[in-house]
Amino acid sequence: LDVVADYRVLGQETRLERVPVVANLRHHDIEPVFNAETLASGLGEFAWRDELLMLWELAQVLEAGRGKPSDNATRKDYAFTVDWDGMPRGGAGEAGVVTIAERPRGSPLDVLVAELMIVANSTWGALLRDAGIPALYRVQTAGKVRMSTVAAAHEGLGVDCYAWSSSPLRRYCDLVNQWQLI
């Protein structure tokens, strides 16, 4: 994405290349230092602070540009952790302690991730549509959400088309769409 100082997107380019992963940022590690409260009071020093702040500012512009604010605050999400400390390991069926905790939605980190996924999925969906390449699209018209092989608007997200593409490790249709992009 080409972005100017006010975070307007001026252009885009998709590349297929191998990118080394320098760090795996996890919600449970970042959320305590990057949230609505810390953004309001001034972020402390932590790894990737400046990059996350820039992406947060971009995400707010992207969300406003769609005209559809994220409605994640009303939805519930859960965090699952397994504590293996003190538990014997080594064989199949060994027990750990599982904790399930409700995780608040609509945090700055949630919005950041959601907006970047929406821009990627709508951009790649348009790329596939414009090239006349079949793909799996998520479509929402008249309140009904469905999958389609024909690009159409996703009214709930405020985008012209939306192809699931950004999570190939979670959803098979994302992997199929990435194969189509390649």
CSV table of C-alpha atoms in Angstrom, one decimal:
chain,number,residue,atom,x,y,z
A,1,LEU,CA,0.0,0.0,0.0
A,2,ASP,CA,1.2,3.5,-0.7
A,3,VAL,CA,0.0,5.7,2.2
A,4,VAL,CA,0.5,9.4,2.6
A,5,ALA,CA,0.7,11.3,6.0
A,6,ASP,CA,-3.1,11.2,6.5
A,7,TYR,CA,-3.1,7.5,5.7
A,8,ARG,CA,-5.1,7.7,2.5
A,9,VAL,CA,-4.3,4.7,0.4
A,10,LEU,CA,-3.0,5.9,-2.9
A,11,GLY,CA,-2.2,2.6,-4.6
A,12,GLN,CA,-1.6,-1.1,-4.0
A,13,GLU,CA,0.6,-3.9,-5.2
A,14,THR,CA,0.5,-7.6,-4.5
A,15,ARG,CA,3.7,-9.6,-4.6
A,16,LEU,CA,4.4,-13.2,-4.2
A,17,GLU,CA,7.6,-13.6,-2.2
A,18,ARG,CA,9.0,-15.4,0.8
A,19,VAL,CA,9.0,-13.0,3.8
A,20,PRO,CA,11.0,-14.0,7.0
A,21,VAL,CA,9.0,-13.8,10.2
A,22,VAL,CA,11.0,-11.7,12.6
A,23,ALA,CA,8.5,-11.9,15.5
A,24,ASN,CA,5.2,-13.6,16.1
A,25,LEU,CA,3.1,-11.0,17.9
A,26,ARG,CA,0.4,-12.6,20.0
A,27,HIS,CA,-2.8,-11.0,21.4
A,28,HIS,CA,-2.2,-12.0,25.0
A,29,ASP,CA,1.3,-10.4,24.9
A,30,ILE,CA,0.5,-7.2,23.1
A,31,GLU,CA,-3.0,-6.4,24.5
A,32,PRO,CA,-1.8,-5.4,28.0
A,33,VAL,CA,0.5,-2.7,26.5
A,34,PHE,CA,-1.5,-1.8,23.4
A,35,ASN,CA,-5.1,-1.1,24.3
A,36,ALA,CA,-7.6,1.8,24.5
A,37,GLU,CA,-6.3,2.9,27.9
A,38,THR,CA,-2.6,2.9,26.9
A,39,LEU,CA,-3.3,4.6,23.7
A,40,ALA,CA,-5.2,7.4,25.5
A,41,SER,CA,-2.6,7.8,28.3
A,42,GLY,CA,0.5,7.4,26.0
A,43,LEU,CA,2.1,4.2,25.0
A,44,GLY,CA,5.1,3.0,27.0
A,45,GLU,CA,8.1,1.5,25.4
A,46,PHE,CA,7.8,-2.0,24.0
A,47,ALA,CA,8.8,-4.0,20.9
A,48,TRP,CA,7.0,-3.0,17.7
A,49,ARG,CA,5.3,0.0,19.5
A,50,ASP,CA,5.8,2.5,16.6
A,51,GLU,CA,4.8,0.0,13.9
A,52,LEU,CA,1.6,-1.0,15.8
A,53,LEU,CA,0.8,2.7,16.4
A,54,MET,CA,1.2,3.4,12.6
A,55,LEU,CA,-1.0,0.4,11.7
A,56,TRP,CA,-3.6,1.5,14.3
A,57,GLU,CA,-3.8,4.9,12.7
A,58,LEU,CA,-4.1,3.4,9.3
A,59,ALA,CA,-6.8,0.9,10.5
A,60,GLN,CA,-8.9,3.9,11.8
A,61,VAL,CA,-8.8,5.6,8.4
A,62,LEU,CA,-9.6,2.3,6.6
A,63,GLU,CA,-12.6,1.7,8.9
A,64,ALA,CA,-13.9,5.3,8.5
A,65,GLY,CA,-13.4,4.9,4.7
A,66,ARG,CA,-15.6,1.8,4.6
A,67,GLY,CA,-18.4,3.7,6.4
A,68,LYS,CA,-19.1,0.6,8.4
A,69,PRO,CA,-17.6,0.7,11.9
A,70,SER,CA,-16.6,-2.6,13.4
A,71,ASP,CA,-19.4,-4.1,15.5
A,72,ASN,CA,-17.1,-6.4,17.5
A,73,ALA,CA,-17.8,-4.8,20.9
A,74,THR,CA,-21.2,-6.7,21.2
A,75,ARG,CA,-19.8,-10.1,20.1
A,76,LYS,CA,-18.1,-12.5,22.6
A,77,ASP,CA,-14.8,-14.1,22.0
A,78,TYR,CA,-12.8,-16.5,24.1
A,79,ALA,CA,-9.1,-17.1,24.9
A,80,PHE,CA,-8.0,-20.7,25.4
A,81,THR,CA,-4.8,-21.5,27.3
A,82,VAL,CA,-3.2,-24.8,28.4
A,83,ASP,CA,-0.9,-24.7,31.4
A,84,TRP,CA,1.5,-27.6,31.2
A,85,ASP,CA,3.7,-26.4,34.1
A,86,GLY,CA,3.9,-29.1,36.8
A,87,MET,CA,2.1,-31.6,34.6
A,88,PRO,CA,3.9,-34.8,33.5
A,89,ARG,CA,4.7,-34.9,29.8
A,90,GLY,CA,5.8,-37.5,27.5
A,91,GLY,CA,2.9,-39.6,26.4
A,92,ALA,CA,-0.4,-39.3,24.5
A,93,GLY,CA,-3.3,-38.3,26.8
A,94,GLU,CA,-1.1,-36.4,29.3
A,95,ALA,CA,-3.3,-33.8,31.0
A,96,GLY,CA,-2.7,-30.1,31.2
A,97,VAL,CA,-4.9,-27.5,32.8
A,98,VAL,CA,-7.2,-25.7,30.3
A,99,THR,CA,-8.5,-22.2,31.0
A,100,ILE,CA,-11.2,-20.6,29.0
A,101,ALA,CA,-11.6,-16.9,29.6
A,102,GLU,CA,-13.9,-14.4,27.9
A,103,ARG,CA,-11.8,-11.9,25.8
A,104,PRO,CA,-13.2,-8.4,25.1
A,105,ARG,CA,-13.8,-7.6,21.5
A,106,GLY,CA,-13.5,-4.3,19.7
A,107,SER,CA,-10.1,-3.5,21.2
A,108,PRO,CA,-7.6,-1.4,19.2
A,109,LEU,CA,-5.7,-4.6,18.4
A,110,ASP,CA,-8.9,-6.3,17.2
A,111,VAL,CA,-9.8,-3.4,15.0
A,112,LEU,CA,-6.3,-3.2,13.6
A,113,VAL,CA,-6.3,-6.9,12.6
A,114,ALA,CA,-9.9,-6.8,11.3
A,115,GLU,CA,-9.3,-3.7,9.1
A,116,LEU,CA,-6.1,-5.0,7.6
A,117,MET,CA,-7.7,-8.4,6.8
A,118,ILE,CA,-10.7,-6.6,5.2
A,119,VAL,CA,-8.5,-4.5,3.0
A,120,ALA,CA,-6.4,-7.5,2.0
A,121,ASN,CA,-9.5,-9.7,1.3
A,122,SER,CA,-11.4,-7.0,-0.6
A,123,THR,CA,-8.3,-6.0,-2.6
A,124,TRP,CA,-7.5,-9.6,-3.6
A,125,GLY,CA,-11.1,-10.3,-4.3
A,126,ALA,CA,-11.2,-7.4,-6.7
A,127,LEU,CA,-8.0,-8.6,-8.3
A,128,LEU,CA,-9.4,-12.0,-8.9
A,129,ARG,CA,-12.8,-10.6,-10.1
A,130,ASP,CA,-11.1,-8.2,-12.5
A,131,ALA,CA,-8.9,-10.9,-13.9
A,132,GLY,CA,-11.9,-13.1,-14.5
A,133,ILE,CA,-10.4,-15.8,-12.3
A,134,PRO,CA,-12.9,-18.0,-10.3
A,135,ALA,CA,-12.7,-17.5,-6.5
A,136,LEU,CA,-14.7,-18.1,-3.4
A,137,TYR,CA,-16.4,-14.9,-2.2
A,138,ARG,CA,-18.2,-14.0,1.0
A,139,VAL,CA,-21.3,-12.0,-0.1
A,140,GLN,CA,-23.8,-10.1,2.0
A,141,THR,CA,-26.9,-8.6,0.4
A,142,ALA,CA,-30.2,-7.8,2.0
A,143,GLY,CA,-28.9,-9.0,5.3
A,144,LYS,CA,-28.2,-12.5,4.1
A,145,VAL,CA,-24.6,-13.8,4.2
A,146,ARG,CA,-23.5,-16.5,1.8
A,147,MET,CA,-20.6,-18.0,-0.1
A,148,SER,CA,-20.5,-17.4,-3.9
A,149,THR,CA,-18.2,-18.1,-6.8
A,150,VAL,CA,-19.2,-14.7,-8.3
A,151,ALA,CA,-18.0,-11.5,-6.8
A,152,ALA,CA,-20.7,-9.3,-5.2
A,153,ALA,CA,-20.9,-6.7,-2.5
A,154,HIS,CA,-20.5,-7.5,1.2
A,155,GLU,CA,-22.9,-4.8,2.5
A,156,GLY,CA,-22.1,-5.5,6.2
A,157,LEU,CA,-18.4,-4.7,5.6
A,158,GLY,CA,-19.1,-1.9,3.1
A,159,VAL,CA,-16.9,-3.4,0.3
A,160,ASP,CA,-17.6,-4.2,-3.3
A,161,CYS,CA,-16.3,-7.7,-3.0
A,162,TYR,CA,-14.7,-9.9,-0.4
A,163,ALA,CA,-12.8,-13.1,-1.1
A,164,TRP,CA,-11.6,-15.0,2.0
A,165,SER,CA,-7.8,-15.1,1.3
A,166,SER,CA,-5.9,-13.9,4.4
A,167,SER,CA,-6.1,-17.0,6.6
A,168,PRO,CA,-5.0,-20.0,4.6
A,169,LEU,CA,-4.0,-21.9,7.8
A,170,ARG,CA,-7.5,-21.5,9.3
A,171,ARG,CA,-9.8,-21.9,6.3
A,172,TYR,CA,-9.4,-24.1,3.3
A,173,CYS,CA,-11.3,-21.6,1.1
A,174,ASP,CA,-8.6,-19.0,1.9
A,175,LEU,CA,-5.9,-21.5,0.7
A,176,VAL,CA,-7.9,-22.1,-2.5
A,177,ASN,CA,-8.2,-18.3,-3.1
A,178,GLN,CA,-4.5,-17.9,-2.5
A,179,TRP,CA,-3.8,-20.6,-5.1
A,180,GLN,CA,-6.0,-18.7,-7.5
A,181,LEU,CA,-4.1,-15.5,-6.8
A,182,ILE,CA,-0.8,-17.2,-7.5
